[in-house]
mmCIF file of C-alpha atoms in Angstrom:
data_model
loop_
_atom_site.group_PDB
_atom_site.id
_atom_site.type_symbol
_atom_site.label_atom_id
_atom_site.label_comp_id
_atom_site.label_asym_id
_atom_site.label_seq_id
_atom_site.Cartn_x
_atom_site.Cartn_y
_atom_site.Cartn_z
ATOM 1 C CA UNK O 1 182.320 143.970 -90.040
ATOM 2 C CA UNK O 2 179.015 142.216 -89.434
ATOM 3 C CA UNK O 3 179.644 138.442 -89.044
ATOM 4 C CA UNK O 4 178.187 136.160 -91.631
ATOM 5 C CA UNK O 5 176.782 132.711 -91.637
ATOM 6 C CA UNK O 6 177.267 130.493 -94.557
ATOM 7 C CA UNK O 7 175.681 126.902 -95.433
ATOM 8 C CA UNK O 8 178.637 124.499 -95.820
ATOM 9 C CA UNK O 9 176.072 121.620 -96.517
ATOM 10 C CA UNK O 10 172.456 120.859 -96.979
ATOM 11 C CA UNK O 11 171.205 117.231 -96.148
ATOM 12 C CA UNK O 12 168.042 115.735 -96.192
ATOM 13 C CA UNK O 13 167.144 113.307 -93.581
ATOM 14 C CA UNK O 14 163.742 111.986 -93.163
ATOM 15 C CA UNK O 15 161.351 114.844 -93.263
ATOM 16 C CA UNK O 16 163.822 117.880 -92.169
ATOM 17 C CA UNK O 17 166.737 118.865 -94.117
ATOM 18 C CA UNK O 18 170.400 118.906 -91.901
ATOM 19 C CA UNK O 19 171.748 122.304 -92.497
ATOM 20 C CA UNK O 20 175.414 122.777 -91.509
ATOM 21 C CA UNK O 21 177.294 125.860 -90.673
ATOM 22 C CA UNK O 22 180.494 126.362 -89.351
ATOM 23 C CA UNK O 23 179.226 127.657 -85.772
ATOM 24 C CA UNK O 24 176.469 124.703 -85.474
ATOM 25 C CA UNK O 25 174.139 121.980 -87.584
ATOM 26 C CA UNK O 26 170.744 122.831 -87.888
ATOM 27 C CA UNK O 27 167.384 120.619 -88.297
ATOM 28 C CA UNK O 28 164.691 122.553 -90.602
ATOM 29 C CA UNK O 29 161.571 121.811 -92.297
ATOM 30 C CA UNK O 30 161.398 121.902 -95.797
ATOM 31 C CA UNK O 31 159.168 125.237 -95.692
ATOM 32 C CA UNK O 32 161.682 127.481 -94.130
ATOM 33 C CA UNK O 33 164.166 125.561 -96.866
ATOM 34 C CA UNK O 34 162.203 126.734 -99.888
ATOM 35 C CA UNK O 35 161.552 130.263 -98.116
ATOM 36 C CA UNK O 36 164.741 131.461 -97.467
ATOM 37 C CA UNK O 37 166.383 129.562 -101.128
ATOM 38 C CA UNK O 38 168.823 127.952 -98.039
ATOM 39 C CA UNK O 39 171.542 125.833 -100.143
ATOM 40 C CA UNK O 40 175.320 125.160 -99.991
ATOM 41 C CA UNK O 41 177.386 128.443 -99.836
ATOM 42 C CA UNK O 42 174.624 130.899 -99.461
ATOM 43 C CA UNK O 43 175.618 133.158 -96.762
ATOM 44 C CA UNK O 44 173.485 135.316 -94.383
ATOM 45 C CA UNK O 45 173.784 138.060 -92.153
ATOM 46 C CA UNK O 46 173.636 137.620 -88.415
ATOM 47 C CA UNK O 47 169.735 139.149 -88.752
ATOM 48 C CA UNK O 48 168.890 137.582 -91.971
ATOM 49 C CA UNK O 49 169.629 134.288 -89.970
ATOM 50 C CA UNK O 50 167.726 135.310 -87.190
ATOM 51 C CA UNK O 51 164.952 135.762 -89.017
ATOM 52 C CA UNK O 52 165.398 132.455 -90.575
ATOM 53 C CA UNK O 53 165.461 130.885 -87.323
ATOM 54 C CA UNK O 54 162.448 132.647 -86.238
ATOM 55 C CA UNK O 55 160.183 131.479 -88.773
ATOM 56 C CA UNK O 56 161.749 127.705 -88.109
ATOM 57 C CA UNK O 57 160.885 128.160 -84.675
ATOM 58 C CA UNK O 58 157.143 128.721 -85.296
ATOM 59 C CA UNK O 59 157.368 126.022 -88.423
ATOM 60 C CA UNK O 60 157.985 123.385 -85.395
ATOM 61 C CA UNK O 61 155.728 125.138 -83.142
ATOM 62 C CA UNK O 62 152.798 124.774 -85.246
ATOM 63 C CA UNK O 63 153.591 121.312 -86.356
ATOM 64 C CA UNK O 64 153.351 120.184 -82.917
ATOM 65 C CA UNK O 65 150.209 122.360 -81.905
ATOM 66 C CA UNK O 66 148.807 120.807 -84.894
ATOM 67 C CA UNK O 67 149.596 117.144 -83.948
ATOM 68 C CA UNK O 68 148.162 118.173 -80.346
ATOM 69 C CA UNK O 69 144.960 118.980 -81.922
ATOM 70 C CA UNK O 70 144.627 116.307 -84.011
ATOM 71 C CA UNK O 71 143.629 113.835 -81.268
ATOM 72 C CA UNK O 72 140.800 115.885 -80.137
ATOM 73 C CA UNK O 73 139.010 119.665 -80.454
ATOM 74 C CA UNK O 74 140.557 121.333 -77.468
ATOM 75 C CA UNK O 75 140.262 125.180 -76.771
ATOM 76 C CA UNK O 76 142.212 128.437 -77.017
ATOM 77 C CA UNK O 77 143.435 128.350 -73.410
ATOM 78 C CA UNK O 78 144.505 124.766 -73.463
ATOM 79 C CA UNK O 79 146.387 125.304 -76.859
ATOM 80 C CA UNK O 80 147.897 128.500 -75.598
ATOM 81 C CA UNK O 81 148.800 126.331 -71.978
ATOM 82 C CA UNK O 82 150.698 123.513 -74.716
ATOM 83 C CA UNK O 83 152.262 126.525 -76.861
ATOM 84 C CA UNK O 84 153.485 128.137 -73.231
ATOM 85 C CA UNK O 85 155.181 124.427 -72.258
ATOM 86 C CA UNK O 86 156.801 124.613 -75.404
ATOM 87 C CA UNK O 87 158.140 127.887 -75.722
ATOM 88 C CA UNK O 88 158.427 130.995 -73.502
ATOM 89 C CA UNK O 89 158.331 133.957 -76.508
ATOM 90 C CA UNK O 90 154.660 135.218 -76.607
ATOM 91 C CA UNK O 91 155.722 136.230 -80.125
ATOM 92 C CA UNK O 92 156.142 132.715 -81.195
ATOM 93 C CA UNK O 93 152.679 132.134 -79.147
ATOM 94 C CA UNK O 94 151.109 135.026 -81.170
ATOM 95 C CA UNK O 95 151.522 133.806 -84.225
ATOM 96 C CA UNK O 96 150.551 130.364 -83.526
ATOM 97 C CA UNK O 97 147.223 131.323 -82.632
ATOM 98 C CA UNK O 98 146.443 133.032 -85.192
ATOM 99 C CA UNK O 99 147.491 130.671 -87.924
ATOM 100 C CA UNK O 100 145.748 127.768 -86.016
ATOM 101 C CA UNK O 101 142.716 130.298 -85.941
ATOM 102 C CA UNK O 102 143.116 131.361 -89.356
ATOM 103 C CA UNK O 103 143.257 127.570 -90.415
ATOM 104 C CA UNK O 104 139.754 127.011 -88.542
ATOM 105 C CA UNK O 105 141.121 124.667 -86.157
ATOM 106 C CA UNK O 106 140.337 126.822 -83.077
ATOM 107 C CA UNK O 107 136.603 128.029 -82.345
ATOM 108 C CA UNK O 108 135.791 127.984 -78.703
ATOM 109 C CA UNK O 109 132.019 128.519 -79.463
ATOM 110 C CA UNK O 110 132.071 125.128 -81.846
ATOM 111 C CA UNK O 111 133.782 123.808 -79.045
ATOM 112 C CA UNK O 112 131.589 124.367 -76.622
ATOM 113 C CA UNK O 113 128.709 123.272 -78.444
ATOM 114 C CA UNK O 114 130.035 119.791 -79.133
ATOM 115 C CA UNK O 115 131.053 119.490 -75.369
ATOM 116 C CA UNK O 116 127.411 120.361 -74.736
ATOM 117 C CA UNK O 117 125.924 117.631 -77.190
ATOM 118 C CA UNK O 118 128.236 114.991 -75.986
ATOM 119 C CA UNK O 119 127.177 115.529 -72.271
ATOM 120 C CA UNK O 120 123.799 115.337 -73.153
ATOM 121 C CA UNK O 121 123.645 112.258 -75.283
ATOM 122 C CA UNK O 122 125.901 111.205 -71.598
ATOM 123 C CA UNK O 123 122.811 112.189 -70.009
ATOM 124 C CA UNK O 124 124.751 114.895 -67.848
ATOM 125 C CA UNK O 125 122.867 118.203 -66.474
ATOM 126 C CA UNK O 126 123.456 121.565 -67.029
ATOM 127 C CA UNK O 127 125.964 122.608 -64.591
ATOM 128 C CA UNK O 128 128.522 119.537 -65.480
ATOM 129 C CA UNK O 129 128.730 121.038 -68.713
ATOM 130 C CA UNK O 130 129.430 124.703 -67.556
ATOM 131 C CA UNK O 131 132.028 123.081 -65.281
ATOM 132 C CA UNK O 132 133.939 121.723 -67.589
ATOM 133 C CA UNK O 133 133.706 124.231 -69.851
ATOM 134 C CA UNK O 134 135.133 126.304 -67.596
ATOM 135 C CA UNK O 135 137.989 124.201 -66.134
ATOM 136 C CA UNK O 136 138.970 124.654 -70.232
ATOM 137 C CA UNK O 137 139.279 127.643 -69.435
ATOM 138 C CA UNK O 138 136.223 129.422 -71.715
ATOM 139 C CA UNK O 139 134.769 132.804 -71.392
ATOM 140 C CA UNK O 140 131.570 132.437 -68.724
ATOM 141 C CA UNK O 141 129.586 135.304 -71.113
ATOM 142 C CA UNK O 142 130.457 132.448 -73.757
ATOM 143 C CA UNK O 143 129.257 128.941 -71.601
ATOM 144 C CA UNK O 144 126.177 130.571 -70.956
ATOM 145 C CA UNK O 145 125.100 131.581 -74.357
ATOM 146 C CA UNK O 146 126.105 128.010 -75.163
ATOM 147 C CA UNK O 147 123.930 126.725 -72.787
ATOM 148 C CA UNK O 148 120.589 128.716 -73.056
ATOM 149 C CA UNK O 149 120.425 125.337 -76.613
ATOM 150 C CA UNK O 150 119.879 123.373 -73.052
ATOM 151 C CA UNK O 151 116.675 124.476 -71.591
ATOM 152 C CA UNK O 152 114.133 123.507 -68.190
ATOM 153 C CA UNK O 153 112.640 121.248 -70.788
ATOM 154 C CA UNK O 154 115.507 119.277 -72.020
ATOM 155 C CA UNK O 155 117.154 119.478 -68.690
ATOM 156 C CA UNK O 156 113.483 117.783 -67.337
ATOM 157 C CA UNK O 157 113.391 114.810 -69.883
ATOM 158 C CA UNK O 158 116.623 113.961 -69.460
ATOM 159 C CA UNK O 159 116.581 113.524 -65.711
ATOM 160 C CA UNK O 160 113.313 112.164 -66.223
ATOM 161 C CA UNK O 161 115.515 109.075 -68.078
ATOM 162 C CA UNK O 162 117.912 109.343 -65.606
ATOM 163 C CA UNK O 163 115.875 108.964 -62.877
ATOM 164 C CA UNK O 164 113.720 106.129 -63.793
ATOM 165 C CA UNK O 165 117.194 104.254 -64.474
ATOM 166 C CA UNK O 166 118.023 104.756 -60.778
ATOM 167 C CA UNK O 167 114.630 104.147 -59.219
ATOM 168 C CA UNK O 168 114.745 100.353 -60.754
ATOM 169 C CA UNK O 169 118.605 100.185 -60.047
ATOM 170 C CA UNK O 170 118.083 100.978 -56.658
ATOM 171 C CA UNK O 171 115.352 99.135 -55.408
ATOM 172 C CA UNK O 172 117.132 96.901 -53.290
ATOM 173 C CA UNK O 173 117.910 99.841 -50.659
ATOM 174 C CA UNK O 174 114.957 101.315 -48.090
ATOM 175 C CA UNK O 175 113.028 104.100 -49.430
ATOM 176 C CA UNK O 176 114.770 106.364 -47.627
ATOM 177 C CA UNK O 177 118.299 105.680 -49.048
ATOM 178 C CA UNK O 178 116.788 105.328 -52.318
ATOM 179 C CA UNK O 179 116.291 109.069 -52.361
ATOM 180 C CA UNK O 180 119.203 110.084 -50.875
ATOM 181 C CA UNK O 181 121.257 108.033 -53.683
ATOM 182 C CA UNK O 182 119.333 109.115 -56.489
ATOM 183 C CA UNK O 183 119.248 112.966 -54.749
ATOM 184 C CA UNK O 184 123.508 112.306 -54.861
ATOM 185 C CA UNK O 185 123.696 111.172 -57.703
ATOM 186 C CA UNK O 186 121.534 113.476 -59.841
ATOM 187 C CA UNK O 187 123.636 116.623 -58.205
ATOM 188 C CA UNK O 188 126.898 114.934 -59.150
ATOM 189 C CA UNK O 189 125.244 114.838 -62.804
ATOM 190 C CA UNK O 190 125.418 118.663 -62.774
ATOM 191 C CA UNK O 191 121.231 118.546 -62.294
ATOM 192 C CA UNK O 192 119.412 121.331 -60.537
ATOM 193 C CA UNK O 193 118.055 120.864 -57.388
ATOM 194 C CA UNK O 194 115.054 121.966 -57.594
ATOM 195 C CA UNK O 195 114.007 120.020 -60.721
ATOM 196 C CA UNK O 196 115.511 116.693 -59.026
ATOM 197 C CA UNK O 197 113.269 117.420 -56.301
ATOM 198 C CA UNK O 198 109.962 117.489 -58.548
ATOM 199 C CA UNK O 199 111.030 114.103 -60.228
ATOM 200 C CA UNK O 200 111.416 112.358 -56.685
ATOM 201 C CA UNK O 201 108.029 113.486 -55.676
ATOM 202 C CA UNK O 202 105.978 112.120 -59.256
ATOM 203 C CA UNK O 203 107.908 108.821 -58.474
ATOM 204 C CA UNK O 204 106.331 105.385 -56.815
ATOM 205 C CA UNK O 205 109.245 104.294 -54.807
ATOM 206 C CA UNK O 206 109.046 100.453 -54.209
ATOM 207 C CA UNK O 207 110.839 99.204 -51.394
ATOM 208 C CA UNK O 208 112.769 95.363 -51.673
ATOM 209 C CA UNK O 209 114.912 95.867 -49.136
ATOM 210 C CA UNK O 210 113.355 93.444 -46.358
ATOM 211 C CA UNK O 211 116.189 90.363 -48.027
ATOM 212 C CA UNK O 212 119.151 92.705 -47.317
ATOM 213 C CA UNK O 213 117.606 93.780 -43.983
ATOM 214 C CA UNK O 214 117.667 90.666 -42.594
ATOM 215 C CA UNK O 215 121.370 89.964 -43.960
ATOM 216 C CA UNK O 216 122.635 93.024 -42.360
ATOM 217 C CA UNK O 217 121.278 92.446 -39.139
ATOM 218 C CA UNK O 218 122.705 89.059 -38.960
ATOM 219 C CA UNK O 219 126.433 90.891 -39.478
ATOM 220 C CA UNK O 220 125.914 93.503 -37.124
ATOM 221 C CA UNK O 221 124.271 90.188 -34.350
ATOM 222 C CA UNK O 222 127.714 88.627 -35.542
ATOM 223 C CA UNK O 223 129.797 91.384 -35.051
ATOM 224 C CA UNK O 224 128.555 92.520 -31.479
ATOM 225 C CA UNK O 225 127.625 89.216 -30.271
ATOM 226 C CA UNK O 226 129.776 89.058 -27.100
ATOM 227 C CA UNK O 227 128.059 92.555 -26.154
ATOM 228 C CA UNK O 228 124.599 92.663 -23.803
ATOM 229 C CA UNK O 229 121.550 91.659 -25.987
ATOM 230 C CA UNK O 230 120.055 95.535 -25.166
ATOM 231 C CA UNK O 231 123.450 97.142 -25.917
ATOM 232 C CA UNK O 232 123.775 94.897 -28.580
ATOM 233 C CA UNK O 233 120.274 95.979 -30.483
ATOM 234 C CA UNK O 234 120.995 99.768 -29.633
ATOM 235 C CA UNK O 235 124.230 99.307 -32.192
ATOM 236 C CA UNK O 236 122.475 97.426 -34.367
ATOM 237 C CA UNK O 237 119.036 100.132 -34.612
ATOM 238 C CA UNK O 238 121.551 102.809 -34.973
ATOM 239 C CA UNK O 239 123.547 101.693 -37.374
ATOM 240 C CA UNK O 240 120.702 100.411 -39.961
ATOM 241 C CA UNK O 241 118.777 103.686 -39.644
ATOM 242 C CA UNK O 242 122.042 105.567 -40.878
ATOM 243 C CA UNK O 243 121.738 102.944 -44.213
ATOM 244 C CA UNK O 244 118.203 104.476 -44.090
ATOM 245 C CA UNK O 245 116.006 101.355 -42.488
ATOM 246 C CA UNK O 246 113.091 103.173 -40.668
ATOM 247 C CA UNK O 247 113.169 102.329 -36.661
ATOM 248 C CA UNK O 248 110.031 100.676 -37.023
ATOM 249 C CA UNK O 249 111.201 98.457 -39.702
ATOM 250 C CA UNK O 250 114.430 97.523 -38.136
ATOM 251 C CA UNK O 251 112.312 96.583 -34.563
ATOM 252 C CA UNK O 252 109.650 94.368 -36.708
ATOM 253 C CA UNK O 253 112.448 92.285 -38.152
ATOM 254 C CA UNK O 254 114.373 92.109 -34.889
ATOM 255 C CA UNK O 255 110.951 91.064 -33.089
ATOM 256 C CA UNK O 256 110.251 88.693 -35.889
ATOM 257 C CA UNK O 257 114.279 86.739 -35.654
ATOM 258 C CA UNK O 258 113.788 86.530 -31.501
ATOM 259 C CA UNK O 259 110.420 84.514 -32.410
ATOM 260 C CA UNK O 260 112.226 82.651 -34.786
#
């Protein structure tokens, strides 16, 4: 004789109902409640329960994929990454998905476009946005359509802004290491190379750098001042022209402190 389960009581506390039975006490939402008519003395069979459990398992499943998306747009392979910490039956998965889906709450392609704007308007390049597209694990056939709505054109104005930002920011640094931060720094944006290359070449670099020359040389005199004076400027030369002073104008201002 199949075993069967019957309700001895039905409770509600908070939002879930208490459901006991003589094997165990149950938590359900109020859904699977008005479902399955569950009250005090209805009995089940050992599959009709199962089936009630099932459908309580994906009730509380979807309530918390749904409270996971609610504090931002995320993608199918993040969801189905929460779904997989939260469960292991790919059933339970399935239908997830597909009720999330059905509920419009999942569309990689919307998502992808609004990761797209927001780097922009961030004034990020190209490739940041196909990076992190894909570290959200999106289809690459997908991240590129997305990103043919980001052309040369729009790619060139916004570096454009970008760079003039980092030409006046950087002013204080020798030509030289101007470029070479802004070159960084414009590749770390997700910018292409060779379009960062034609900005650097329409810009007038202006060079202020002469004030910190003069303070760096007087820490590096500092710090090797119980050396020889030649071994002592040999250090010094070499280590300004790595900050990107030119040779020339690291001798000039040395010449010019000795007449001092």
């Amino acid at each position: 004789m199949t075993n069967e389960i019957q309700i001895l009581s039905l409770t509600k506390k908070k939002k879930k109902w208490i459901v006991e039975t003589k094997e165990k006490k149950y938590s359900f939402h109020e859904d699977t409640v008005i479902k399955y008519y569950l009250f005090k003395d209805k009995s089940f069979t050992e599959e009709e329960w199962k089936q009630v459990l099932t459908y309580e398992a994906v009730a509380d499943l979807m309530e918390k994929t749904l409270k996971f998306l609610s504090y931002q747009r995320r993608s199918t392979k993040e969801v189905q990454k929460f779904l997989s910490s939260k469960t292991d039956q790919p059933l339970f998965i399935e239908q997830v998905l597909m009720k999330i889906h059905q509920l419009g709450y999942l569309n990689d392609e919307k998502y992808a476009m609004e990761v797209l704007d927001y780097e922009k308007r961030h004034q990020k390049g190209p490739k940041v946005v196909f990076q992190k597209l894909q570290q959200k694990g999106l289809d690459e056939t997908l991240i590129n359509r997305v990103l043919l709505n980001y052309d040369d054109v729009t790619e060139q104005d916004i570096l454009d802004e970008v760079l003039e930002k980092l030409v006046q920011k950087n002013q204080d640094q020798p030509v030289l290491k101007q470029k070479n931060i802004i070159m960084q720094k414009l590749l770390r944006d997700g910018f292409s190379q060779s379009l960062i290359l034609e900005g650097l070449k329409k810009v007038s670099f202006l060079d202020k750098s002469a004030n910190k020359l003069v303070l760096e040389i007087e820490k590096y005199q500092h710090r090797y001042q119980n050396l020889p004076n030649q071994e002592r400027i040999s250090k010094i030369i070499k280590h300004l022209m790595t900050k990107g002073y030119s040779y020339a104008q690291i001798r000039e201002q040395l010449k010019q402190n000795e007449g001092e």
